[in-house]
Short mmCIF file of C-alpha atoms in Angstrom, two decimals:
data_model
loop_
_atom_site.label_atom_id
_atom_site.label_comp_id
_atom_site.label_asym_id
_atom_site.label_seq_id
_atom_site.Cartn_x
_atom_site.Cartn_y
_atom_site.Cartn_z
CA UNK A 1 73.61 60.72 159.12
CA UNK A 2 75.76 57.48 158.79
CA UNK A 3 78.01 56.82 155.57
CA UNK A 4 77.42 53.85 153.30
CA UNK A 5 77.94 51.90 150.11
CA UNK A 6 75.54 52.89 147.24
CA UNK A 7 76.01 50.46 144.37
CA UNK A 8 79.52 51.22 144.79
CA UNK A 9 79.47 54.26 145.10
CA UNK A 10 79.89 56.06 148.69
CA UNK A 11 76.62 57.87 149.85
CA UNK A 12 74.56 58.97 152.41
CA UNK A 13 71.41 57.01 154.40
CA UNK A 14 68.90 59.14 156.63
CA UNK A 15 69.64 58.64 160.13
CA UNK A 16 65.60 57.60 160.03
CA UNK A 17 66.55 54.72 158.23
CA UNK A 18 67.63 51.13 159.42
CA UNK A 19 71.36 49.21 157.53
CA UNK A 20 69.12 47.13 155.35
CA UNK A 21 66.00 47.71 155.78
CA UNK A 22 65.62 49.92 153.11
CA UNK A 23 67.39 47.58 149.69
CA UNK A 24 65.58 50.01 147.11
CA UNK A 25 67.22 52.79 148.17
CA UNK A 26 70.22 52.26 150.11
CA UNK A 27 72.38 48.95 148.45
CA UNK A 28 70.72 45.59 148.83
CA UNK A 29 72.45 44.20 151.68
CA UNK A 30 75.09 45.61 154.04
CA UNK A 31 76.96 42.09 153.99
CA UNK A 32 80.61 43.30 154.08
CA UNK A 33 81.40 40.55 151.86
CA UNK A 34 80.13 42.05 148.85
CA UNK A 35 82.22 44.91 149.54
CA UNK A 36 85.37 42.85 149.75
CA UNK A 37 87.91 43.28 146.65
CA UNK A 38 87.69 40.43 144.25
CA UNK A 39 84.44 39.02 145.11
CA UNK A 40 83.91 37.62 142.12
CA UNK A 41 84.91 34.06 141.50
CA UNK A 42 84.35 34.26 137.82
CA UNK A 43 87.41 35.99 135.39
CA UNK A 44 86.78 38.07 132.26
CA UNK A 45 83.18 37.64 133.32
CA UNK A 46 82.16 40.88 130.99
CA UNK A 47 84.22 39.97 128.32
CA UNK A 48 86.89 42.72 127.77
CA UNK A 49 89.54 40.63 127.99
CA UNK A 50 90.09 38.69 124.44
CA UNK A 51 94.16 38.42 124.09
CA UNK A 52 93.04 34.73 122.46
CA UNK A 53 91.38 35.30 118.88
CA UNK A 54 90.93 39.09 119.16
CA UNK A 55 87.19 39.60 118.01
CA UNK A 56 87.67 36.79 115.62
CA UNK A 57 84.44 33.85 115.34
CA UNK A 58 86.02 30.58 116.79
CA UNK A 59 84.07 27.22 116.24
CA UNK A 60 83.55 25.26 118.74
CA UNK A 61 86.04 21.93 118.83
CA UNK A 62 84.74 18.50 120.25
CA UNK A 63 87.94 18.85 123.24
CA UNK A 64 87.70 21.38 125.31
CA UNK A 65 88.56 24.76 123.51
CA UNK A 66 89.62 27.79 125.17
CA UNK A 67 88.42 30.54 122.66
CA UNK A 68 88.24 33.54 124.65
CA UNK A 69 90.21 34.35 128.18
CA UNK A 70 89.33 32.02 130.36
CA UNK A 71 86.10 30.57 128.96
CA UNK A 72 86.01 27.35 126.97
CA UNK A 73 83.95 25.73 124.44
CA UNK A 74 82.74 22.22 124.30
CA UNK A 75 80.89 19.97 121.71
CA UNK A 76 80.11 16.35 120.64
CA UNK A 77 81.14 17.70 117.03
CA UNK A 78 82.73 20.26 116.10
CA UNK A 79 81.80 23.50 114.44
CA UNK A 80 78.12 23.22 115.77
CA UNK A 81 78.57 26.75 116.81
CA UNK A 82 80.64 29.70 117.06
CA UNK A 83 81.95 32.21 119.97
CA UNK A 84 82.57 36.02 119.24
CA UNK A 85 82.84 39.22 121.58
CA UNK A 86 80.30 41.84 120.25
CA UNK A 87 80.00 45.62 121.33
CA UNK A 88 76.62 44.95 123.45
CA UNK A 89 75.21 45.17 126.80
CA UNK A 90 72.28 46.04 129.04
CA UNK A 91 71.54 49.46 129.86
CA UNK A 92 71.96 49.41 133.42
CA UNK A 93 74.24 47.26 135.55
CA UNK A 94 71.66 45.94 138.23
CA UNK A 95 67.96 45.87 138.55
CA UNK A 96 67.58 48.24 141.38
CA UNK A 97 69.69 51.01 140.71
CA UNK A 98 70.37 54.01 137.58
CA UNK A 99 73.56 55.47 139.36
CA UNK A 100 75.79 53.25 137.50
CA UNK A 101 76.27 54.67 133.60
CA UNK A 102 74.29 53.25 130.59
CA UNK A 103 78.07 52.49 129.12
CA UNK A 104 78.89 50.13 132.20
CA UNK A 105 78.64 46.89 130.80
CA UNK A 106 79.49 47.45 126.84
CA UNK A 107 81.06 43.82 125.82
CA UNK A 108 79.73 40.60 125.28
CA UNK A 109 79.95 36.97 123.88
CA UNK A 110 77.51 35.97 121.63
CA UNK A 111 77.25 32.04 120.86
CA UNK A 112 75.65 31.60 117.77
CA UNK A 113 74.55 27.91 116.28
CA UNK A 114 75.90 27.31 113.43
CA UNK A 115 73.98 24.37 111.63
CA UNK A 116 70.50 23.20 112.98
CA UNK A 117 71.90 19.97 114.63
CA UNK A 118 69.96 16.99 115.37
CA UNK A 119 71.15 15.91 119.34
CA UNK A 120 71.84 12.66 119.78
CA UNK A 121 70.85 11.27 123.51
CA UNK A 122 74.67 11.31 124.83
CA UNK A 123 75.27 14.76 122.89
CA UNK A 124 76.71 17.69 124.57
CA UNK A 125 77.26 21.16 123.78
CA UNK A 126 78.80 23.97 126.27
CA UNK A 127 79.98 26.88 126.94
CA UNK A 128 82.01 27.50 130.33
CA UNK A 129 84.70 28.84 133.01
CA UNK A 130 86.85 26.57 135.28
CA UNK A 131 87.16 28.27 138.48
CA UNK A 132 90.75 27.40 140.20
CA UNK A 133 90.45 25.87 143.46
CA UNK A 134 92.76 27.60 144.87
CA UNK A 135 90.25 30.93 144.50
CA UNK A 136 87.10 29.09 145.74
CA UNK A 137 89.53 28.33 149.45
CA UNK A 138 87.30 30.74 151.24
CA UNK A 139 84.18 28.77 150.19
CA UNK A 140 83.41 25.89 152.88
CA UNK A 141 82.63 23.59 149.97
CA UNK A 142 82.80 19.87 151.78
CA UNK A 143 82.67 21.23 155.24
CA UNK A 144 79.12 19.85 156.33
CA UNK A 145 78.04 23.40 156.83
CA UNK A 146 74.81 23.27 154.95
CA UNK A 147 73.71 27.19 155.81
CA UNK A 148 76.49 29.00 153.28
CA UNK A 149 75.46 30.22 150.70
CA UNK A 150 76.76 32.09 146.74
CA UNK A 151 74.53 34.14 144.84
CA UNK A 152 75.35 33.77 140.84
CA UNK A 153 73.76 36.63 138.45
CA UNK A 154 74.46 37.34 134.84
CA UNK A 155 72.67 39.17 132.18
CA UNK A 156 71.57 37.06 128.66
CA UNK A 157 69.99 37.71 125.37
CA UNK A 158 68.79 35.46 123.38
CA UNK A 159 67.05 35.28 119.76
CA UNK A 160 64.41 32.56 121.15
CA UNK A 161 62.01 32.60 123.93
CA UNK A 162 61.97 29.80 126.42
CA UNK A 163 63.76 27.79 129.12
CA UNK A 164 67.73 27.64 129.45
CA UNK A 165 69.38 26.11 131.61
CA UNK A 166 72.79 26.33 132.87
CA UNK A 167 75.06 24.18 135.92
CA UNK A 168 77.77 23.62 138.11
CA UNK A 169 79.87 21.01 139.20
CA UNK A 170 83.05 20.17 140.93
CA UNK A 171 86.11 18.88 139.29
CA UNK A 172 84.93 15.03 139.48
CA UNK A 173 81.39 16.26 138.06
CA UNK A 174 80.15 13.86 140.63
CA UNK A 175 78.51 16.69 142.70
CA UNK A 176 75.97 18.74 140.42
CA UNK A 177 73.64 21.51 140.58
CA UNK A 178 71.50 22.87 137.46
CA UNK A 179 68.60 25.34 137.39
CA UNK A 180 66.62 27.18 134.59
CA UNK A 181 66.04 30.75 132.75
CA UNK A 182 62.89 31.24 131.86
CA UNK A 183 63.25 34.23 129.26
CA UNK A 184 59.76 35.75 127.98
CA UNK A 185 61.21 38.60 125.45
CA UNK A 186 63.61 37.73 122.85
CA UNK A 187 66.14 39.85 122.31
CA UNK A 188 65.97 41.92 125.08
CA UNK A 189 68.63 41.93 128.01
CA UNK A 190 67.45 40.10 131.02
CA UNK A 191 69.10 40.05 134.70
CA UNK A 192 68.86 36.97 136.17
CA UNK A 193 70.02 35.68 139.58
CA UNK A 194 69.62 32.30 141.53
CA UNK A 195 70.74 31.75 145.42
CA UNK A 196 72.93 28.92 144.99
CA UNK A 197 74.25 26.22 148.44
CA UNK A 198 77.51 25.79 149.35
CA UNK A 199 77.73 21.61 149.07
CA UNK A 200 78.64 20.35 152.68
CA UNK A 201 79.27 16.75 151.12
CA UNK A 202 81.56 15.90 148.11
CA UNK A 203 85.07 16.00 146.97
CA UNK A 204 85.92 20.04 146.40
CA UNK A 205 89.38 20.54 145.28
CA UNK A 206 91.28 23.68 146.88
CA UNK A 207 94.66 23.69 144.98
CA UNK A 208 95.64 24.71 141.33
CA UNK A 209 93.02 22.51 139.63
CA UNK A 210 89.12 23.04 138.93
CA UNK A 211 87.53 24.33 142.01
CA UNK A 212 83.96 24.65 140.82
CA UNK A 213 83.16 24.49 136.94
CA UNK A 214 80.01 26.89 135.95
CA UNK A 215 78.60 25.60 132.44
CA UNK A 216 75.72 27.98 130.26
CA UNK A 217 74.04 24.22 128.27
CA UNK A 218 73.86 24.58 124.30
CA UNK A 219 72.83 21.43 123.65
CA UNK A 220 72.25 18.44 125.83
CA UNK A 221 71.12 14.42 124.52
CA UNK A 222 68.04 13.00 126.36
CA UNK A 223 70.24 10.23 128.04
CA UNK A 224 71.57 13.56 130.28
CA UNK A 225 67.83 15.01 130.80
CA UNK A 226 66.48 15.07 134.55
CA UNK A 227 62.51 15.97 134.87
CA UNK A 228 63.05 19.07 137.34
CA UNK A 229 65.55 21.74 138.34
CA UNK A 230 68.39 20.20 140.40
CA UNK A 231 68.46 23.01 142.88
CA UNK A 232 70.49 21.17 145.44
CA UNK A 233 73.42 19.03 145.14
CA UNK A 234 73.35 15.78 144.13
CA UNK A 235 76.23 12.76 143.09
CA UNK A 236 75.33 12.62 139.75
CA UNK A 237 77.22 13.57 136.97
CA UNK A 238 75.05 12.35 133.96
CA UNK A 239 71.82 15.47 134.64
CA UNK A 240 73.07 17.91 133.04
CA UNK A 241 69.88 19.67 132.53
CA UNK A 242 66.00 19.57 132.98
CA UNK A 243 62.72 19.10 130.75
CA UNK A 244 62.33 18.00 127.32
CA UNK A 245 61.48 21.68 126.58
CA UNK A 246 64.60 23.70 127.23
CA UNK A 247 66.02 25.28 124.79
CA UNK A 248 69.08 23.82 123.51
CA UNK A 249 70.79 26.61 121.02
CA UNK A 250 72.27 23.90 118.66
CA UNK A 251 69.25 22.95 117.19
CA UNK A 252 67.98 26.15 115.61
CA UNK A 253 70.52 27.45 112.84
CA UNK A 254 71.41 30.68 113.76
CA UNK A 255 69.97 31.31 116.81
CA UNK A 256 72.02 33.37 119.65
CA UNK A 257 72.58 34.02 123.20
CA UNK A 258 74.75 36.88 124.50
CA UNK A 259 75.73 36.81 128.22
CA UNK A 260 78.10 39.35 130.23
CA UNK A 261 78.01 40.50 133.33
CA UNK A 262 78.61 36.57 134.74
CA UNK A 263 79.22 37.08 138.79
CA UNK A 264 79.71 34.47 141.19
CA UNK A 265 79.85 35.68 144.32
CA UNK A 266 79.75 34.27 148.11
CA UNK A 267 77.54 35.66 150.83
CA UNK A 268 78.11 33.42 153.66
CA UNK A 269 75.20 32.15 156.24
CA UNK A 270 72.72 35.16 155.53
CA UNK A 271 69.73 33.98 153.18
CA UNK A 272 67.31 37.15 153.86
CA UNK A 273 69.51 39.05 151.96
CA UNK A 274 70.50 36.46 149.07
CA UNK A 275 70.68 38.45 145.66
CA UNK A 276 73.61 39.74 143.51
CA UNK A 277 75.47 43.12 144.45
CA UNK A 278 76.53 45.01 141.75
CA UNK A 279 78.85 43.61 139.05
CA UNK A 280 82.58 43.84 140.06
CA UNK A 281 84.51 46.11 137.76
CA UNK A 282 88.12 45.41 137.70
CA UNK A 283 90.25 47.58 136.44
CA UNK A 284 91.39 45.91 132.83
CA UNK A 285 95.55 46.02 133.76
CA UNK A 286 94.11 43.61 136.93
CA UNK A 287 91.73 41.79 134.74
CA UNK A 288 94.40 40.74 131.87
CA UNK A 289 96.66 39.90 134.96
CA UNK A 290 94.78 37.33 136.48
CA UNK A 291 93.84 36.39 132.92
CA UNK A 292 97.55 35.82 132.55
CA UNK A 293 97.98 33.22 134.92
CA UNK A 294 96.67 31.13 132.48
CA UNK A 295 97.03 31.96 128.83
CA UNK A 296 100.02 34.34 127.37
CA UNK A 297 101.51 35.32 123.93
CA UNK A 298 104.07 37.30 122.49
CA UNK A 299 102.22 38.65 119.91
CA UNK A 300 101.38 41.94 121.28
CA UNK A 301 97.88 41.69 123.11
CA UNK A 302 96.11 43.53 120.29
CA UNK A 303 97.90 41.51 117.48
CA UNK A 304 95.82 37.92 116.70
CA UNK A 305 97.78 35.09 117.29
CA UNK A 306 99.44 33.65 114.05
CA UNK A 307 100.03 36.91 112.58
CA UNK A 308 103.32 37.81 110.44
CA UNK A 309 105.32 39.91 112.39
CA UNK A 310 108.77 40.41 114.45
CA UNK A 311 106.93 42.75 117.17
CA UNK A 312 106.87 40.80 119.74
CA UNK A 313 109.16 37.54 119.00
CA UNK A 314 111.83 36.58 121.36
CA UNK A 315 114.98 37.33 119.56
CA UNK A 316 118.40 35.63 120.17
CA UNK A 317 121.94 36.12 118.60
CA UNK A 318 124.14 32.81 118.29
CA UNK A 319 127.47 33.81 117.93
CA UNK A 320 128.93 30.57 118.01
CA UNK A 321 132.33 30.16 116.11
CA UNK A 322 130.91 26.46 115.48
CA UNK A 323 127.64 24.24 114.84
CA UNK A 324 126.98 23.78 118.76
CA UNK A 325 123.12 23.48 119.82
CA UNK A 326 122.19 26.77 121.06
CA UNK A 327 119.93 27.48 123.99
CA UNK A 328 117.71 30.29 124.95
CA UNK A 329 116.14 30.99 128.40
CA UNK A 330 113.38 32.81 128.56
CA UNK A 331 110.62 34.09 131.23
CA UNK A 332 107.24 34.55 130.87
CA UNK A 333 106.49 38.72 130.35
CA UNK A 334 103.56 38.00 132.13
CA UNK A 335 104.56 36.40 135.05
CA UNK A 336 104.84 33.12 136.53
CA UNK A 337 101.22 31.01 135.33
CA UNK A 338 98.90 28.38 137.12
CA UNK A 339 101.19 25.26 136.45
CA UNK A 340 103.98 24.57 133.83
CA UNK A 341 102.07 25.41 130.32
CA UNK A 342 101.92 23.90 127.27
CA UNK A 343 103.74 25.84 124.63
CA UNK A 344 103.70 26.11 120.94
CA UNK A 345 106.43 27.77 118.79
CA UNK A 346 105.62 29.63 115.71
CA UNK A 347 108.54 31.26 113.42
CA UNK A 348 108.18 34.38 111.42
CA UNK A 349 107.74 32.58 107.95
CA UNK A 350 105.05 30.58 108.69
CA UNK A 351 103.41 31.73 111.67
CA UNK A 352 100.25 30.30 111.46
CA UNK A 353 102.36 26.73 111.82
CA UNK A 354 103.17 25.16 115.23
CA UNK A 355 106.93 24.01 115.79
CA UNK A 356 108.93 25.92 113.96
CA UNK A 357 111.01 28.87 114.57
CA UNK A 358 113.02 31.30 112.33
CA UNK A 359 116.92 32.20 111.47
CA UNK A 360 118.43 35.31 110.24
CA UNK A 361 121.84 34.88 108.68
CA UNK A 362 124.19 37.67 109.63
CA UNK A 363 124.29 39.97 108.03
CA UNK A 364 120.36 39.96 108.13
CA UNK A 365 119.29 38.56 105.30
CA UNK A 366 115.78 36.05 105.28
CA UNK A 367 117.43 32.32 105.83
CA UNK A 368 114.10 30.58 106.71
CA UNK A 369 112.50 28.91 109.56
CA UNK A 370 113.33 25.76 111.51
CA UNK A 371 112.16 23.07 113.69
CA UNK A 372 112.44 24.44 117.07
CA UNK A 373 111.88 22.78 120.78
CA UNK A 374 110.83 23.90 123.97
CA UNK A 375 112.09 22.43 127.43
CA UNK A 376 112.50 22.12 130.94
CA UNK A 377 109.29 24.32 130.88
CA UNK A 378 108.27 26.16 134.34
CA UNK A 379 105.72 27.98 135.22
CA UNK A 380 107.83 31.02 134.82
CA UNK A 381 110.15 29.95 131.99
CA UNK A 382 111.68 27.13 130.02
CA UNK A 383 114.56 26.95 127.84
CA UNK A 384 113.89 27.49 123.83
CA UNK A 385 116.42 26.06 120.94
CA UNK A 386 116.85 24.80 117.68
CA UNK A 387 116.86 21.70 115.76
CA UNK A 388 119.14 23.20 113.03
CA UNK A 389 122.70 24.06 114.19
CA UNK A 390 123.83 27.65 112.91
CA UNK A 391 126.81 29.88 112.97
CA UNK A 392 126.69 33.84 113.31
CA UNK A 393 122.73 34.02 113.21
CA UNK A 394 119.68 35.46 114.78
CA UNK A 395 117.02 33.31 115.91
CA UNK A 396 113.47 34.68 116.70
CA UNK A 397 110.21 32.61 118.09
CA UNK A 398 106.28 33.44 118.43
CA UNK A 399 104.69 31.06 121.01
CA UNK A 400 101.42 30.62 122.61
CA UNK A 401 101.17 29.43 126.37
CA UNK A 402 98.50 27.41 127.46
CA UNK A 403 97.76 26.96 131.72
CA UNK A 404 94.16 26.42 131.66
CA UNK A 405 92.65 23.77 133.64
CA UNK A 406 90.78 21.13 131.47
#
């Protein structure tokens, strides 16, 4: 009686039985890449990592906004609709299996419209993840291989029945792909899955910028409407979407969609067995790691970002016997991140304000906060200091570091 991979979980298969031939039962495919450790090219893609805005409701900005780990928000205007992480998720983690607990998949995002917003034909509103390059390398995207194949799966909710429709693109958007959700029940969780080709043609970018991009639509203008699915590649980056009756969240005030669960995994050359394994759970130290590589704080990962506090600043004694500029070197906590990141410096006064930093007269007594400047800033480090020259003080900074590929 042979030993294989239930769901995950190790188990045995009657010697009776045949490695795939039985998907109900025994794991739905026996394709040792679904088995392989990080198989899933998405990040954060249930949700439990939020060192960003905590549980907070962001609005969505008209550049591209990065309001939870690694997923951004996009809009023609701004505050169309929000982002939040909500305590939800499906009751099972796949369609074909109960081993997994009820508990498995607990967090979600829920996009909510705020206004009911009239679209205007170039209008787009989005919701997203920028894979790097560098972690699609194993992916023969370009390589005039047309057999390969991914399988993306994800489970949504949403407060109105209909079509949605979501895409992908590479980093040019001049290779696309978008397909459709047809969801019967609303508010009910729904698995969904779609066998998606690896594109032999097209520029695909391997290194530290956007691999593949992988967009959920919220609202898309008629000048970016095709008449049908775009199921295959095609050099176009103006169809965003399909039909004039999808469902485009932004124009109903109030109306939601929660997704978790988001997997984008590839399966190589075999399309009899082209359907999502189970959801890869990561363990959340490894999560917030790779998280890290692209957005860090010293705030203290449970503390939101602006708040009033000296847990967590960088703190520096000048002991100068004159007014000399001071520098402070410092490395990231978190490691060295995807390229050299764009940094803002908050003080302790007024932390909710970029730029500054604050001083401490010694002995400690509250002196105030001051310009301060970042430089020759690495991917592991840069050098911190202050526009106000001080004698016998302590210096402290908050900062936010941004890597995220836009």
């Amino acid at each position: 009686m042979p030993m294989v991979l239930r769901d995950g979980y190790i188990g045995y298969m009657p010697s009776s039985a045949t490695l795939g031939s039985d998907t109900l039962n025994y794991g739905r495919t026996m394709n040792t890449n679904n088995f392989f450790p990080f198989k899933n090219k998405i990040i954060n893609g249930d949700f439990r990592v939020n060192q960003i805005s905590g549980t907070n409701t962001a609005s969505n900005l008209t550049t591209r906004y990065f309001p939870i780990d690694r997923w951004f928000t996009q809009g023609s205007l701004s505050g169309r609709f929000t982002t939040q992480i909500v305590n939800d998720g499906p009751s099972t983690s796949s369609t074909y299996s109960s081993i997994r607990p009820a508990t498995t998949l607990s967090t979600c995002v829920e996009l909510k419209a705020t206004f009911s917003t009239i679209l205007g034909s170039t209008d787009v509103y989005a919701f997203g993840q920028n894979i790097e390059g560098r972690n699609m390398s194993d992916i023969p995207f370009g390589g005039g291989n047309s057999t390969y194949n991914m399988v993306l799966s994800f489970w949504i909710k949403v407060s109105q029945t209909g079509i949605y429709t979501f895409r992908l693109h590479n980093s040019a958007v001049n290779r696309t792909l978008h397909q459709a959700i047809s969801i019967g029940t609303a508010n009910v969780w729904t698995f969904v899955q779609f066998t998606i080709p690896v594109d032999s043609t097209g520029e695909w970018l391997k290194d530290f910028n956007t691999g593949l991009r992988f967009i959920v639509n919220l609202g898309v203008g008629s000048s970016y409407r095709g008449t049908s699915a775009l199921t295959n590649w095609a050099s176009t980056a103006t169809e965003l979407c399909h039909s004039t009756t999808t469902i485009h969240l932004v124009e109903t005030s109030n109306a939601t969609i929660r997704l978790t669960g988001v997997q984008l995994e590839f399966i190589g050359t075999n399309t009899s067995t082209a359907y999502a394994s189970p959801f890869e759970f990561r363990p959340f130290p490894q999560e917030l790691d790779l998280c890290l590589r692209y957005f860090q704080k010293s705030w203290t990962y449970a503390t939101v970002t602006g708040t009033q506090t000296t847990i967590g600043m960088y703190l520096f004694t000048d002991m100068n016997a004159s007014n000399v500029q001071h520098y402070n070197h410092i490395r990231w906590s978190g490691g060295p991140m995807r390229a050299p990141p764009t940094i803002e410096l908050y003080g302790y006064n007024s932390p909710g304000n970029a730029g500054y930093g604050t001083i401490w007269v010694l002995p400690i007594t509250n002196y105030g906060d001051f310009v301060a400047y970042a430089t020759a800033i690495q991917r592991s480090g840069c050098m911190m200091y202050s526009g106000t020259s001080a004698v016998h003080t302590l210096e402290g900074f908050h900062f936010k570091l941004n890597a995220e590929m836009t």
